[in-house]
Coordinates of C-alpha atoms and ligand atoms in Angstrom, one line a residue:
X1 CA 116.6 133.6 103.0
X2 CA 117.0 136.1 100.1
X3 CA 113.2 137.4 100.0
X4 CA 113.9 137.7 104.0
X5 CA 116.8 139.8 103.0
X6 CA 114.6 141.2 100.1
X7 CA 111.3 141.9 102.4
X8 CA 113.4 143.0 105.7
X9 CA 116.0 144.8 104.7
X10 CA 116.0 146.3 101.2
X11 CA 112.6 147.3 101.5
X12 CA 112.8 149.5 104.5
X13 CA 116.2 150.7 103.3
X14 CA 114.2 151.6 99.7
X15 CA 111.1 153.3 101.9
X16 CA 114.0 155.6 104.1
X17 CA 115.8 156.2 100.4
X18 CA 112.2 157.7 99.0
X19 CA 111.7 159.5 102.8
X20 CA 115.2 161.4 101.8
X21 CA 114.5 161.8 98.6
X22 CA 111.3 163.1 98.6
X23 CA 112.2 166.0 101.5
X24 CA 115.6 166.6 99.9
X25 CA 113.4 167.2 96.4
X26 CA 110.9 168.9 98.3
X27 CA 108.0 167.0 96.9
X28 CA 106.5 166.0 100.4
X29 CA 103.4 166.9 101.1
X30 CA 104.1 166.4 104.8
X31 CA 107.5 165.4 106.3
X32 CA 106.1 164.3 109.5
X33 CA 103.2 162.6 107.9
X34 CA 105.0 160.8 105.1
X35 CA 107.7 159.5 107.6
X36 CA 104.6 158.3 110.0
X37 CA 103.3 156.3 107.0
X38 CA 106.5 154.8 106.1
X39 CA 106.9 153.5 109.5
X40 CA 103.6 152.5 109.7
X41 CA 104.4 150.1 106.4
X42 CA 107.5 149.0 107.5
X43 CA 106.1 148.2 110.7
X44 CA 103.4 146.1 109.4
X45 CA 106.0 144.0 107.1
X46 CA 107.7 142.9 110.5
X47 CA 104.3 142.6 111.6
X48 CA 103.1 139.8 109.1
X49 CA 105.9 137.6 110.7
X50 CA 104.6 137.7 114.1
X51 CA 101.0 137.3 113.3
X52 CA 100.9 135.3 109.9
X53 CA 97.6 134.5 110.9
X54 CA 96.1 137.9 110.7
X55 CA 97.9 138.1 106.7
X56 CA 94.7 140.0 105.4
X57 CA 94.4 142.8 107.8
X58 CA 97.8 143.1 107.6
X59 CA 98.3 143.2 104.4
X60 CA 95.2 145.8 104.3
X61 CA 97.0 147.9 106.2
X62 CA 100.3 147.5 104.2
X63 CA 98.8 148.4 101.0
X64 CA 96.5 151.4 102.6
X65 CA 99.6 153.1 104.4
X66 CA 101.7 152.6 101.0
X67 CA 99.3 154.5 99.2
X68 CA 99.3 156.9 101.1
X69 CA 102.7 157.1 101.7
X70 CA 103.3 157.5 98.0
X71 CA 100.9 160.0 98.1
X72 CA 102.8 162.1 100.5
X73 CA 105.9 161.2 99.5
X74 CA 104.7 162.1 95.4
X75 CA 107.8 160.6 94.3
X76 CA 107.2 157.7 91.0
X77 CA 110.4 155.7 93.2
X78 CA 107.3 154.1 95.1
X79 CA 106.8 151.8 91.9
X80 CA 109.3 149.3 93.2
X81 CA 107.8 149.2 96.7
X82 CA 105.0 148.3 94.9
X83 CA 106.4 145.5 92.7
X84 CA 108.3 144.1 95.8
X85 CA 104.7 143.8 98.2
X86 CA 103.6 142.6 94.3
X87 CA 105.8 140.1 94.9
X88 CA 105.7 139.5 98.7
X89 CA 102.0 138.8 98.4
X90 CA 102.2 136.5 95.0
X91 CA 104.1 133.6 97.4
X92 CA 101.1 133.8 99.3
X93 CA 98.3 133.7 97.3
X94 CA 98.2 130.7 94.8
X95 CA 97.4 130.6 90.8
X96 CA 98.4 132.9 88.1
X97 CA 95.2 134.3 87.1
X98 CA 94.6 135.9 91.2
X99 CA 98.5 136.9 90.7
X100 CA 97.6 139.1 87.6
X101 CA 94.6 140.2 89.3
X102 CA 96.1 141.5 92.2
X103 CA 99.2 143.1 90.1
X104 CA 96.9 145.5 87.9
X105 CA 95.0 146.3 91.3
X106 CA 97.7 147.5 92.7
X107 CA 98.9 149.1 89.5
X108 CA 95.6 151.1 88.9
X109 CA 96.5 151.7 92.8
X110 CA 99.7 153.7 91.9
X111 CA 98.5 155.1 88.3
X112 CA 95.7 157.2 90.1
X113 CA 98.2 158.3 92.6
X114 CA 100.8 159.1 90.2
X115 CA 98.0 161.1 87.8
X116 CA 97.1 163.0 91.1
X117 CA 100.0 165.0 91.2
X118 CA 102.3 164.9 87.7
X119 CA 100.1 166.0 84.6
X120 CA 98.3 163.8 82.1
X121 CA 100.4 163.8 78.7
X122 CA 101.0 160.9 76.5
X123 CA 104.2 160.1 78.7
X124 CA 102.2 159.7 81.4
X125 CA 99.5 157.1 79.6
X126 CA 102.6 155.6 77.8
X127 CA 104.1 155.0 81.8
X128 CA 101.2 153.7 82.8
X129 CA 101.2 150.8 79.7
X130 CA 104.7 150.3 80.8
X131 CA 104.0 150.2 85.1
X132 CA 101.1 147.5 83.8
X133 CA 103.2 145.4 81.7
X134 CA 106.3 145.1 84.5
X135 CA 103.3 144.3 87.0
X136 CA 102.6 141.5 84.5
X137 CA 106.0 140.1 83.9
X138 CA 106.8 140.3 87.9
X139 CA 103.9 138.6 88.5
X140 CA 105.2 135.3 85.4
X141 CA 108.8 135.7 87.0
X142 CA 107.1 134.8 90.9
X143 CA 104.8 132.2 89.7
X144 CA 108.3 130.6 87.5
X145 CA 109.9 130.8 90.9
X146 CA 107.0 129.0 92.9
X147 CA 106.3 126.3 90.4
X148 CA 109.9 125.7 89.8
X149 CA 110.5 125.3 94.0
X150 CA 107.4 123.6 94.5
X151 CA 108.3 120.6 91.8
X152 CA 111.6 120.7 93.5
X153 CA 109.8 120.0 96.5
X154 CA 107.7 117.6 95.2
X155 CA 110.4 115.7 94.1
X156 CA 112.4 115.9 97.4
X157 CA 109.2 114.8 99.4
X158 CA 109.1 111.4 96.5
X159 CA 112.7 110.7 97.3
X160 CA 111.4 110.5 100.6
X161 CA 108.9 108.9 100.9
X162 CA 110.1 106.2 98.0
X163 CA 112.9 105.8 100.9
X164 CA 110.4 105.0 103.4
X165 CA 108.5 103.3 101.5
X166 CA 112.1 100.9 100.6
X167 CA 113.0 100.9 104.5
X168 CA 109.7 99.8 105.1
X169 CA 109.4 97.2 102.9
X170 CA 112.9 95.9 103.8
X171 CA 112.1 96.0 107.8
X172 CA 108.6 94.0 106.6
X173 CA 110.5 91.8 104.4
X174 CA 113.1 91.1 107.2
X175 CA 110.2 90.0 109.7
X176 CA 109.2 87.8 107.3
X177 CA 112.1 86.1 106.5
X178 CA 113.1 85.7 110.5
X179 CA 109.5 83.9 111.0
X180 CA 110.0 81.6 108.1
X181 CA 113.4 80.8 109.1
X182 CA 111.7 80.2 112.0
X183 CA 109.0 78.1 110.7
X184 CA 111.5 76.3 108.1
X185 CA 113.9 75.0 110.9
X186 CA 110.8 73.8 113.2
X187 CA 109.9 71.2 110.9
X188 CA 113.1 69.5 110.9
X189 CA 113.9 69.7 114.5
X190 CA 110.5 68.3 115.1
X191 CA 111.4 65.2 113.5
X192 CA 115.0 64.8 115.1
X193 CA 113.1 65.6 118.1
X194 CA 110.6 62.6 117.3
X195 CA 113.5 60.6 116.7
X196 CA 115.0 61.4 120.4
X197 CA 111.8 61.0 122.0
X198 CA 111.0 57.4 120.5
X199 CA 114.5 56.2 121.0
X200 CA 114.2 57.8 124.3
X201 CA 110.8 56.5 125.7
X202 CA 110.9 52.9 123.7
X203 CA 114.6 52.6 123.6
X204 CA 113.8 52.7 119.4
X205 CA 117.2 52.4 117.8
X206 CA 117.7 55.5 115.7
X207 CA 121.2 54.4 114.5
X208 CA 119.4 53.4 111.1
X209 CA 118.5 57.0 110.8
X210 CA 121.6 58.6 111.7
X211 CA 122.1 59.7 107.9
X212 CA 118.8 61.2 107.8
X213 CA 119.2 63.1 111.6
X214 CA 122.5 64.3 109.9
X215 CA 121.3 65.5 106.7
X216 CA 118.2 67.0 108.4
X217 CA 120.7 68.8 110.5
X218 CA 122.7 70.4 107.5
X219 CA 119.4 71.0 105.8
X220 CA 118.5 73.7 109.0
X221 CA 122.4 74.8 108.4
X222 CA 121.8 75.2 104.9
X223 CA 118.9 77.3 105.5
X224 CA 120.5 79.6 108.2
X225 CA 123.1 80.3 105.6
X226 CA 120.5 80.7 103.0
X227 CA 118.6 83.3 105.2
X228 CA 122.0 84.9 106.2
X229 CA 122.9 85.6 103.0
X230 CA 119.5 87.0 101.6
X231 CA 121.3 90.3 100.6
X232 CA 122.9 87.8 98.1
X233 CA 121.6 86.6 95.3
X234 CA 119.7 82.8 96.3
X235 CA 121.5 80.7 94.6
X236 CA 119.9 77.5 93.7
X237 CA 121.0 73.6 92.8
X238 CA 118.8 72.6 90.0
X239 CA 119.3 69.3 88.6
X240 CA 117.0 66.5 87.3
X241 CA 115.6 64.4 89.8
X242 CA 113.3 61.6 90.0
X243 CA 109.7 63.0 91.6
X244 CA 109.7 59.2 93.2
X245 CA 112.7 59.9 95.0
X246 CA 111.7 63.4 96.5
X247 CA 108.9 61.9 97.7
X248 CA 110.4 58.9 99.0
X249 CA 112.6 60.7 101.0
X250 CA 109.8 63.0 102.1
X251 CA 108.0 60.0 103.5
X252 CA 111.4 58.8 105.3
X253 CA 111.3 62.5 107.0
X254 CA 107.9 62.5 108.4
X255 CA 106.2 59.1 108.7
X256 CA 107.0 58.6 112.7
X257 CA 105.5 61.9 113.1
X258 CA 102.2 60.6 111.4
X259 CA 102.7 57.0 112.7
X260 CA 103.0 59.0 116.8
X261 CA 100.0 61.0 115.9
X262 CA 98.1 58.0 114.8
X263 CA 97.6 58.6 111.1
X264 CA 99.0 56.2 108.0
X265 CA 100.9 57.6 105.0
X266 CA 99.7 55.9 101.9
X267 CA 101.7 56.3 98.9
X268 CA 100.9 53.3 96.3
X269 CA 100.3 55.3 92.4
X270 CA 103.8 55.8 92.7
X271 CA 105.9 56.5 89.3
X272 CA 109.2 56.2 89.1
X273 CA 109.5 57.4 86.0
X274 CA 108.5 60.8 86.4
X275 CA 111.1 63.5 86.1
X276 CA 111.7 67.1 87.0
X277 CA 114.3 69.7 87.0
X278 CA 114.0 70.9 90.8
X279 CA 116.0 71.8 93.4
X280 CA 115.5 68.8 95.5
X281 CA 115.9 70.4 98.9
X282 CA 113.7 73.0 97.9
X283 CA 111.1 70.3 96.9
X284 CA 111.4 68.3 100.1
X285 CA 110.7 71.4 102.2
X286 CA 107.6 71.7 100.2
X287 CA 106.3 68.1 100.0
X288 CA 106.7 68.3 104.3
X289 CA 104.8 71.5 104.8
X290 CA 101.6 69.8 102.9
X291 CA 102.2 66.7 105.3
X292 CA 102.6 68.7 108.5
X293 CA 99.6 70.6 107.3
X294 CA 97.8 67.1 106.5
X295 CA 98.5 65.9 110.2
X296 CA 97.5 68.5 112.3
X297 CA 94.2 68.7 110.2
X298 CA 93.1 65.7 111.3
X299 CA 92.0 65.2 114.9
X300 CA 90.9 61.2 114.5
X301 CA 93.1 58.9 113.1
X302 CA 93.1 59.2 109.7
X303 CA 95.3 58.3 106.4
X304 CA 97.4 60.6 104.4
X305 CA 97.5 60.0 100.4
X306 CA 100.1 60.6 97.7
X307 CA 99.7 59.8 94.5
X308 CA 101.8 60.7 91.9
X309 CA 100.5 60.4 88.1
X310 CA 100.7 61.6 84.8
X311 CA 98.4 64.0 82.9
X312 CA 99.2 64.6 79.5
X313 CA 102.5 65.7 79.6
X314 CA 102.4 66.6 83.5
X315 CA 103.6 65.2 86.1
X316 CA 100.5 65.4 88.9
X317 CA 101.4 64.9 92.7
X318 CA 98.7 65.1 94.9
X319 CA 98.2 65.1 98.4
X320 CA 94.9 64.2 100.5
X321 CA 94.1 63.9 104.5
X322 CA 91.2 62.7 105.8
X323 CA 90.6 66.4 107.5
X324 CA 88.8 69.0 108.3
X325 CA 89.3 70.3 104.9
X326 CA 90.0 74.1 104.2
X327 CA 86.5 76.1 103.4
X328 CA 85.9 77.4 100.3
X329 CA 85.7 81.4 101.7
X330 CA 89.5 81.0 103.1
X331 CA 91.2 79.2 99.7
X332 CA 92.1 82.6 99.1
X333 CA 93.8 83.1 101.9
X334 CA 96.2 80.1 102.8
X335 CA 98.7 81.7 100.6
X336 CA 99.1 84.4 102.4
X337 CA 102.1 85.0 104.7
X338 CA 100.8 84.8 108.4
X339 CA 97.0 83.5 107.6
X340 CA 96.8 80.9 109.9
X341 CA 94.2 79.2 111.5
X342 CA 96.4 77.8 114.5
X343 CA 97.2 78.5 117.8
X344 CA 101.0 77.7 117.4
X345 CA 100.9 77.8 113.6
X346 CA 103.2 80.8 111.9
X347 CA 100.9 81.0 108.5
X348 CA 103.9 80.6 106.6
X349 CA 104.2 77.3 105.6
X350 CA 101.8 77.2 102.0
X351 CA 103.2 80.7 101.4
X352 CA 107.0 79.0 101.3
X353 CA 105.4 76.4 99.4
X354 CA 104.0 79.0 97.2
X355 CA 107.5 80.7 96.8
X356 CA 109.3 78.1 95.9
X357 CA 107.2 76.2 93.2
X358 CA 106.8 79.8 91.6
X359 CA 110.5 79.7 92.0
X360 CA 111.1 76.2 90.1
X361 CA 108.2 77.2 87.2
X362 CA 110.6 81.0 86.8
X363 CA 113.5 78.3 86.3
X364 CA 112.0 76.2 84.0
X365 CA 110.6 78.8 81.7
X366 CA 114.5 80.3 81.2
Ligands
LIG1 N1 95.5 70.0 104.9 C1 94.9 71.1 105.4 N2 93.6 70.9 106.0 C2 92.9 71.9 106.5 N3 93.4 73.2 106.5 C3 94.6 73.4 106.0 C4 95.4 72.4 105.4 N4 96.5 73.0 104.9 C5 96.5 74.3 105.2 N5 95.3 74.6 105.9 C6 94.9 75.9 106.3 O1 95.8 76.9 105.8 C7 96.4 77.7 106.9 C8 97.7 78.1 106.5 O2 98.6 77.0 106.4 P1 100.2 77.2 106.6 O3 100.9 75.9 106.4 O4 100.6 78.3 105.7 O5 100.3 77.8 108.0 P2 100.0 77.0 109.4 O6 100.0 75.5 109.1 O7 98.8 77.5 110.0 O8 101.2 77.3 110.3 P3 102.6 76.5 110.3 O9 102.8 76.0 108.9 O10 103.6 77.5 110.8 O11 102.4 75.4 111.3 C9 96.3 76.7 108.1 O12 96.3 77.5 109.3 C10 95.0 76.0 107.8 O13 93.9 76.8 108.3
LIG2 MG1 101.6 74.6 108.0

């Protein structure tokens, strides 16, 4: 805005002020000439806006017509049309060195003019130190400015694009969260839904498992909430439990499902002794992905093992299927969000898994 002002305005204005100056002095050369010239630079300056692409003609014909407007006009007031173009053209060409270039060009321009018509004393090679040492401080000032506004821009376009980057990674974040809530409260309608079916088709009394139906039913509330209030810090219930009794309860949740597909848990190297700090939920959630994941891998009938045991001083659950089994080229990948090798599968079962044994190993190493 102010070089537009600068470049549009003052600079014609200076170019009429030299034009009147030079015929009220009576230094021109040739009225009609110099004022042809001066509109001839002018001209081109407005030009440059319309044609930026033709810059280097343009600006040829800029510097041509001021010289020899100055020549005409004879008048040493040309110096700061020179240091404005100086400065004009410095925004467009880029590095210092080029900038200082061009300034003592266009300075040994002007000196050679100048010497044409005043006479050589030491003034005159004094001026011409001094006209060369402006050029070079115009020329620091203008790169200043353009470094200054170009880390200012620099630093805009971050904020940007670290705002992006934050909206994108809260829209991918979101997506995630609605597919494992998703994925989290299909595995426990799945077994009410076994429940209904059985007591449905074989008249099976579920009234024995009313407690767990209900409890299954405020575990999907409890993870709506959870979900809804993920802006909130997740607070979790960590006490010591019993690994016997999560996994107990884990069996309660998902045997019919393997007893209607065919398949057998087997849990015998049980140990009740076994204790850990976990947020029992939490644990249950995990302990049924694995067994979900252990059914549908198996296409024949086939058993499902958990053993729990001691190693040193850990406590070692482990989980087999007679399956397919997962090849050694996609291990990588299981804990990824979304890798799935399913038709109806979401991919986001291990990696829930995942988060939330991560989760319980953060907790325990407070
Ligand atoms: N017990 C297993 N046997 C063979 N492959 C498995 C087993 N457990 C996991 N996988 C492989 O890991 C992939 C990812 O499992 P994950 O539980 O994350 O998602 P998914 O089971 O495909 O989908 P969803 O959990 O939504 O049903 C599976 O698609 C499967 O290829
Ligand atoms: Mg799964």
């Amino acid at each position: 805005m102010f070089f537009r002002l600068m470049y549009h305005v003052v600079l014609p204005i200076y170019v009429v002020f030299v034009i009147f100056s030079s015929i009220t002095l009576d230094k021109s050369q040739n009225n009609f000439l110099m004022i042809l010239l001066g509109s001839i630079f002018i001209t081109s300056i407005y030009l440059e806006r319309v044609y930026p692409r033709s810059f280097i003609y343009i600006a040829a014909i800029e510097i041509l017509s001021l010289l020899l407007f100055h020549f005409t006009s004879q008048l040493n007031w040309c110096f700061s049309i020179y240091i404005i173009l100086l400065s004009k053209f410095l925004f467009q060409i880029k590095g210092v060195l080029k900038g200082i270039f061009l300034g003592f060009v266009l300075i040994a321009f002007y000196t050679v003019i100048r010497i044409s018509y005043t006479p050589i004393n030491a003034y005159s090679l004094l001026a011409v130190v001094s006209d060369f040492l402006t050029s070079l401080a115009v020329v620091l000032i203008i790169q200043y400015i353009i470094e200054t506004e170009r880390a200012k821009n620099l630093l805009e376009e971050e904020k940007k694009r670290e705002e992006l980057r934050y909206q994108e990674e809260k829209m991918k974040l979101l997506g995630e969260m609605a597919g494992g809530l998703a994925h989290e409260i299909r595995n426990p309608l799945t077994i009410i839904q076994g429940f209904l079916k059985h007591s449905k088709e074989y008249n099976y009394n579920i009234k024995p498992w009313y407690d767990l139906i209900i409890s299954e039913v405020s575990r999907m509330n409890k993870l709506t909430v959870e979900f809804l209030q993920f802006s909130k810090p997740n607070v979790s219930l960590y006490q010591t439990f019993a690994i016997h009794e999560c996994l107990k309860r884990v069996i309660s949740l998902t045997e019919s499902k393997a007893r209607s597909s065919g398949h057998q848990i087997i849990y015998t190297d049980s140990n009740p002794d076994l204790f850990l700090p976990m947020d029992f939920d939490k644990m249950v959630q995990v302990f049924v992905n694995l067994i979900n994941n252990a059914i549908q891998s198996m296409v024949k009938d086939g058993d499902i093992t958990i053993r729990l045991f001691k190693v040193e001083n850990k406590a070692v659950i482990e989980i087999s299927d007679m399956g397919v089994g997962i090849e050694e080229a996609n291990l990588e990948k299981i804990f990824s969000p979304f890798y799935t090798t399913k038709s109806d599968g979401t991919g986001l079962g291990l990696s829930i898994c995942q988060k939330i044994i991560f989760k319980i190993m953060e907790e325990r190493l407070r």
